[in-house]
mmCIF file of C-alpha atoms and ligand atoms in Angstrom:
data_model
loop_
_atom_site.group_PDB
_atom_site.id
_atom_site.type_symbol
_atom_site.label_atom_id
_atom_site.label_comp_id
_atom_site.label_asym_id
_atom_site.label_seq_id
_atom_site.Cartn_x
_atom_site.Cartn_y
_atom_site.Cartn_z
ATOM 1 C CA MET A 1 -14.348 -6.498 12.385
ATOM 2 C CA HIS A 2 -17.360 -7.094 14.658
ATOM 3 C CA LYS A 3 -19.604 -9.935 13.431
ATOM 4 C CA ASP A 4 -22.666 -7.634 13.310
ATOM 5 C CA VAL A 5 -20.901 -5.121 11.080
ATOM 6 C CA LYS A 6 -21.319 -5.568 7.329
ATOM 7 C CA GLU A 7 -18.697 -3.089 6.189
ATOM 8 C CA ILE A 8 -16.418 -0.415 7.626
ATOM 9 C CA LEU A 9 -17.281 3.052 6.303
ATOM 10 C CA PHE A 10 -14.605 5.029 8.131
ATOM 11 C CA SER A 11 -11.577 3.532 9.801
ATOM 12 C CA GLU A 12 -9.948 4.839 12.966
ATOM 13 C CA GLU A 13 -7.277 6.521 10.845
ATOM 14 C CA GLN A 14 -9.799 8.220 8.563
ATOM 15 C CA LEU A 15 -11.772 9.475 11.557
ATOM 16 C CA LYS A 16 -8.658 10.823 13.224
ATOM 17 C CA GLU A 17 -7.575 12.664 10.093
ATOM 18 C CA ARG A 18 -11.005 14.219 9.507
ATOM 19 C CA VAL A 19 -11.391 15.260 13.149
ATOM 20 C CA ALA A 20 -8.006 17.019 12.970
ATOM 21 C CA GLN A 21 -9.105 18.874 9.813
ATOM 22 C CA ILE A 22 -12.361 20.020 11.407
ATOM 23 C CA ALA A 23 -10.535 21.155 14.553
ATOM 24 C CA ALA A 24 -8.071 23.162 12.439
ATOM 25 C CA GLN A 25 -10.981 24.850 10.677
ATOM 26 C CA ILE A 26 -12.649 25.626 14.024
ATOM 27 C CA ASP A 27 -9.360 27.075 15.328
ATOM 28 C CA ARG A 28 -9.165 29.369 12.304
ATOM 29 C CA ASP A 29 -12.809 30.456 12.522
ATOM 30 C CA TYR A 30 -12.732 31.161 16.261
ATOM 31 C CA ALA A 31 -9.291 32.755 16.464
ATOM 32 C CA GLY A 32 -9.375 35.456 19.146
ATOM 33 C CA LYS A 33 -12.697 34.217 20.531
ATOM 34 C CA GLU A 34 -13.707 31.883 23.317
ATOM 35 C CA LEU A 35 -15.770 28.893 22.404
ATOM 36 C CA MET A 36 -18.350 26.817 24.224
ATOM 37 C CA LEU A 37 -18.719 23.302 22.881
ATOM 38 C CA VAL A 38 -22.073 21.672 23.524
ATOM 39 C CA SER A 39 -22.105 17.938 23.063
ATOM 40 C CA VAL A 40 -25.443 16.277 22.427
ATOM 41 C CA LEU A 41 -25.389 13.013 24.332
ATOM 42 C CA ARG A 42 -25.064 10.247 24.053
ATOM 43 C CA GLY A 43 -23.918 9.626 20.491
ATOM 44 C CA SER A 44 -21.456 12.515 20.261
ATOM 45 C CA PHE A 45 -19.356 11.689 23.322
ATOM 46 C CA ILE A 46 -16.457 10.083 21.450
ATOM 47 C CA PHE A 47 -16.394 12.632 18.614
ATOM 48 C CA MET A 48 -16.548 15.420 21.202
ATOM 49 C CA ALA A 49 -13.693 13.916 23.216
ATOM 50 C CA ASP A 50 -11.459 13.674 20.153
ATOM 51 C CA LEU A 51 -12.497 17.029 18.705
ATOM 52 C CA VAL A 52 -11.943 19.032 21.885
ATOM 53 C CA ARG A 53 -8.443 17.614 22.278
ATOM 54 C CA ALA A 54 -7.576 18.765 18.773
ATOM 55 C CA ILE A 55 -8.933 22.297 19.267
ATOM 56 C CA THR A 56 -6.484 24.915 20.585
ATOM 57 C CA VAL A 57 -8.633 28.053 21.011
ATOM 58 C CA PRO A 58 -9.813 28.594 24.597
ATOM 59 C CA CYS A 59 -12.968 26.573 25.133
ATOM 60 C CA LYS A 60 -15.408 25.257 27.673
ATOM 61 C CA VAL A 61 -17.489 22.133 27.312
ATOM 62 C CA ASP A 62 -21.024 21.364 28.349
ATOM 63 C CA PHE A 63 -23.455 18.541 27.698
ATOM 64 C CA MET A 64 -27.090 18.087 26.841
ATOM 65 C CA ALA A 65 -29.030 14.905 26.392
ATOM 66 C CA VAL A 66 -32.062 14.446 24.223
ATOM 67 C CA SER A 67 -34.039 11.409 23.273
ATOM 68 C CA SER A 68 -35.928 10.735 20.072
ATOM 69 C CA TYR A 69 -35.126 7.335 18.576
ATOM 70 C CA GLY A 70 -35.980 4.877 21.355
ATOM 71 C CA SER A 71 -34.633 1.520 20.255
ATOM 72 C CA GLY A 72 -35.937 1.684 16.688
ATOM 73 C CA THR A 73 -34.154 2.889 13.574
ATOM 74 C CA VAL A 74 -36.457 5.746 12.558
ATOM 75 C CA SER A 75 -36.684 9.089 14.340
ATOM 76 C CA SER A 76 -40.097 9.676 15.887
ATOM 77 C CA GLY A 77 -40.021 13.439 15.423
ATOM 78 C CA GLN A 78 -40.630 13.855 19.142
ATOM 79 C CA VAL A 79 -37.598 15.362 20.856
ATOM 80 C CA GLN A 80 -37.243 15.661 24.601
ATOM 81 C CA ILE A 81 -34.480 17.242 26.660
ATOM 82 C CA THR A 82 -33.496 14.647 29.236
ATOM 83 C CA LYS A 83 -30.466 16.569 30.543
ATOM 84 C CA ASP A 84 -30.029 20.303 30.180
ATOM 85 C CA LEU A 85 -26.830 22.371 30.067
ATOM 86 C CA SER A 86 -25.119 23.256 33.337
ATOM 87 C CA GLU A 87 -23.806 26.608 32.089
ATOM 88 C CA ASP A 88 -25.484 29.882 31.223
ATOM 89 C CA ILE A 89 -24.891 30.395 27.490
ATOM 90 C CA THR A 90 -25.979 34.023 27.218
ATOM 91 C CA GLY A 91 -23.461 35.963 25.113
ATOM 92 C CA ARG A 92 -21.306 32.924 24.424
ATOM 93 C CA HIS A 93 -20.085 31.522 21.118
ATOM 94 C CA LEU A 94 -21.741 28.117 20.968
ATOM 95 C CA LEU A 95 -20.694 25.168 18.846
ATOM 96 C CA VAL A 96 -23.159 22.296 18.985
ATOM 97 C CA VAL A 97 -21.447 18.951 18.417
ATOM 98 C CA GLU A 98 -23.453 16.016 17.079
ATOM 99 C CA ASP A 99 -22.526 12.566 15.876
ATOM 100 C CA ILE A 100 -25.152 12.391 13.125
ATOM 101 C CA LEU A 101 -27.704 14.576 11.411
ATOM 102 C CA ASP A 102 -30.498 12.458 10.008
ATOM 103 C CA SER A 103 -34.108 13.719 9.849
ATOM 104 C CA GLY A 104 -33.001 17.040 11.353
ATOM 105 C CA ASN A 105 -35.659 16.828 14.073
ATOM 106 C CA THR A 106 -33.164 16.845 16.936
ATOM 107 C CA LEU A 107 -30.970 19.719 15.778
ATOM 108 C CA SER A 108 -33.792 21.959 14.588
ATOM 109 C CA TYR A 109 -35.512 21.571 17.948
ATOM 110 C CA LEU A 110 -32.274 22.127 19.880
ATOM 111 C CA LEU A 111 -31.420 25.206 17.871
ATOM 112 C CA GLU A 112 -34.748 26.752 18.715
ATOM 113 C CA VAL A 113 -34.239 26.057 22.423
ATOM 114 C CA LEU A 114 -30.644 27.351 22.447
ATOM 115 C CA ARG A 115 -31.333 30.475 20.367
ATOM 116 C CA ALA A 116 -33.946 31.554 22.900
ATOM 117 C CA ARG A 117 -31.157 31.719 25.520
ATOM 118 C CA LYS A 118 -29.412 34.486 23.548
ATOM 119 C CA PRO A 119 -25.908 33.187 22.869
ATOM 120 C CA ALA A 120 -23.600 35.510 20.864
ATOM 121 C CA SER A 121 -23.508 32.934 18.047
ATOM 122 C CA ILE A 122 -24.421 29.328 17.334
ATOM 123 C CA ARG A 123 -22.762 27.006 14.859
ATOM 124 C CA LEU A 124 -23.388 23.336 14.202
ATOM 125 C CA CYS A 125 -20.853 20.585 13.801
ATOM 126 C CA THR A 126 -21.755 17.008 12.933
ATOM 127 C CA LEU A 127 -19.466 14.118 12.235
ATOM 128 C CA LEU A 128 -21.944 12.433 9.897
ATOM 129 C CA ASP A 129 -24.620 13.883 7.665
ATOM 130 C CA LYS A 130 -27.289 11.608 6.185
ATOM 131 C CA PRO A 131 -29.161 14.037 3.909
ATOM 132 C CA GLU A 132 -31.473 11.470 2.268
ATOM 133 C CA ARG A 133 -33.788 11.252 5.241
ATOM 134 C CA ARG A 134 -33.994 14.967 6.054
ATOM 135 C CA VAL A 135 -37.424 16.143 7.149
ATOM 136 C CA LYS A 136 -36.408 19.510 8.635
ATOM 137 C CA PRO A 137 -33.755 21.658 6.929
ATOM 138 C CA VAL A 138 -30.683 22.324 9.079
ATOM 139 C CA HIS A 139 -27.690 24.451 8.111
ATOM 140 C CA LEU A 140 -24.424 22.744 9.019
ATOM 141 C CA ASP A 141 -21.223 24.700 9.575
ATOM 142 C CA TYR A 142 -18.861 21.736 9.950
ATOM 143 C CA THR A 143 -19.470 18.258 8.531
ATOM 144 C CA GLY A 144 -17.159 15.280 8.840
ATOM 145 C CA PHE A 145 -18.621 12.986 6.206
ATOM 146 C CA THR A 146 -21.789 12.775 4.141
ATOM 147 C CA ILE A 147 -23.149 9.236 4.182
ATOM 148 C CA PRO A 148 -25.836 7.224 2.367
ATOM 149 C CA ASP A 149 -29.006 5.989 4.072
ATOM 150 C CA ALA A 150 -27.487 3.037 5.914
ATOM 151 C CA PHE A 151 -27.698 2.163 9.601
ATOM 152 C CA VAL A 152 -24.299 3.079 10.992
ATOM 153 C CA VAL A 153 -22.788 2.242 14.353
ATOM 154 C CA GLY A 154 -19.538 2.769 16.209
ATOM 155 C CA TYR A 155 -17.451 5.750 17.349
ATOM 156 C CA GLY A 156 -20.301 6.718 19.684
ATOM 157 C CA LEU A 157 -23.226 5.672 17.498
ATOM 158 C CA ASP A 158 -25.433 2.892 18.755
ATOM 159 C CA TYR A 159 -28.100 0.417 17.913
ATOM 160 C CA ASP A 160 -30.161 -0.317 21.031
ATOM 161 C CA GLU A 161 -27.277 1.196 23.071
ATOM 162 C CA TYR A 162 -24.700 -1.312 21.794
ATOM 163 C CA TYR A 163 -21.733 -0.842 19.443
ATOM 164 C CA ARG A 164 -20.856 2.682 20.682
ATOM 165 C CA ASN A 165 -17.408 1.391 21.655
ATOM 166 C CA LEU A 166 -16.366 0.272 18.176
ATOM 167 C CA PRO A 167 -13.372 2.424 17.198
ATOM 168 C CA TYR A 168 -14.542 2.746 13.564
ATOM 169 C CA ILE A 169 -17.860 3.580 11.899
ATOM 170 C CA GLY A 170 -19.482 0.617 10.230
ATOM 171 C CA VAL A 171 -22.752 -0.406 8.608
ATOM 172 C CA LEU A 172 -24.822 -2.688 10.811
ATOM 173 C CA ARG A 173 -26.045 -5.951 9.310
ATOM 174 C CA PRO A 174 -29.802 -5.513 8.679
ATOM 175 C CA SER A 175 -30.484 -8.936 10.238
ATOM 176 C CA VAL A 176 -29.513 -7.416 13.604
ATOM 177 C CA TYR A 177 -32.561 -5.128 13.551
ATOM 178 C CA GLY A 178 -34.879 -7.539 11.719
ATOM 179 C CA GLY A 179 -34.284 -6.223 8.189
ATOM 180 C CA GLU A 180 -33.439 -7.996 4.922
ATOM 181 C CA GLU A 181 -29.747 -8.808 4.391
HETATM 182 C C1 LIG B 201 -29.075 10.450 17.251
HETATM 183 C C2 LIG B 201 -28.005 11.504 17.062
HETATM 184 C C3 LIG B 201 -28.789 12.758 16.943
HETATM 185 C C4 LIG B 201 -30.099 12.321 16.351
HETATM 186 C C5 LIG B 201 -30.118 12.678 14.900
HETATM 187 O O1 LIG B 201 -29.367 10.381 18.606
HETATM 188 O O2 LIG B 201 -27.103 11.542 18.125
HETATM 189 O O3 LIG B 201 -28.984 13.367 18.195
HETATM 190 O O4 LIG B 201 -30.186 10.917 16.509
HETATM 191 O O5 LIG B 201 -31.284 12.258 14.294
HETATM 192 P P1 LIG B 201 -32.358 13.245 13.691
HETATM 193 O O6 LIG B 201 -31.629 14.206 12.780
HETATM 194 O O7 LIG B 201 -33.259 12.306 12.921
HETATM 195 O O8 LIG B 201 -33.069 13.927 14.801
HETATM 196 P P2 LIG B 201 -30.219 9.238 19.289
HETATM 197 O O9 LIG B 201 -31.618 9.714 19.482
HETATM 198 O O10 LIG B 201 -30.002 7.954 18.542
HETATM 199 O O11 LIG B 201 -29.612 9.155 20.733
HETATM 200 P P3 LIG B 201 -28.083 8.929 21.199
HETATM 201 O O12 LIG B 201 -27.337 10.188 20.836
HETATM 202 O O13 LIG B 201 -28.206 8.725 22.667
HETATM 203 O O14 LIG B 201 -27.547 7.725 20.472
#
């Protein structure tokens, strides 16, 4: 285990199993349809890569990047699109893929932006849901795990851009970001 990680919440095996279950559910729900997966960078890149390889319905992928956190641990509420989609999404079945839903600021803003482009449907998929800190309500269609209010890193999730490469999801030691142990 990495020295800055206090505890492992989800191991590689647990993540793999849950991703396969979500993909199977997506396959069932989109049978006979074509899907467009939209990954919200950067945090979702590993989840997206694993999820798309477990999905068997025909699909395209596209990417968006937004920024809101900076290097702190609390969402500012200000969301900015720093990279937009490359594809036209009009009339498409969209599945937005996130690594974590926290305050809800990012997804509620993104949904508004994407809905205005008139896709045929939009669903939301997040690997982690941290409901305790929700400020804006967001309806999730696919959730990997519901987690407590702890600062988690790994499997794409960062603190100050580090730890994304950890193959598991772990709780960061508070001393790393100046908190009480
Ligand atoms: C994280 C995560 C979501 C957002 C969720 O991104 O990927 O996009 O925060 O938080 P919210 O529900 O409070 O809006 P972050 O801004 O850390 O950027 P990253 O994806 O590049 O790590």
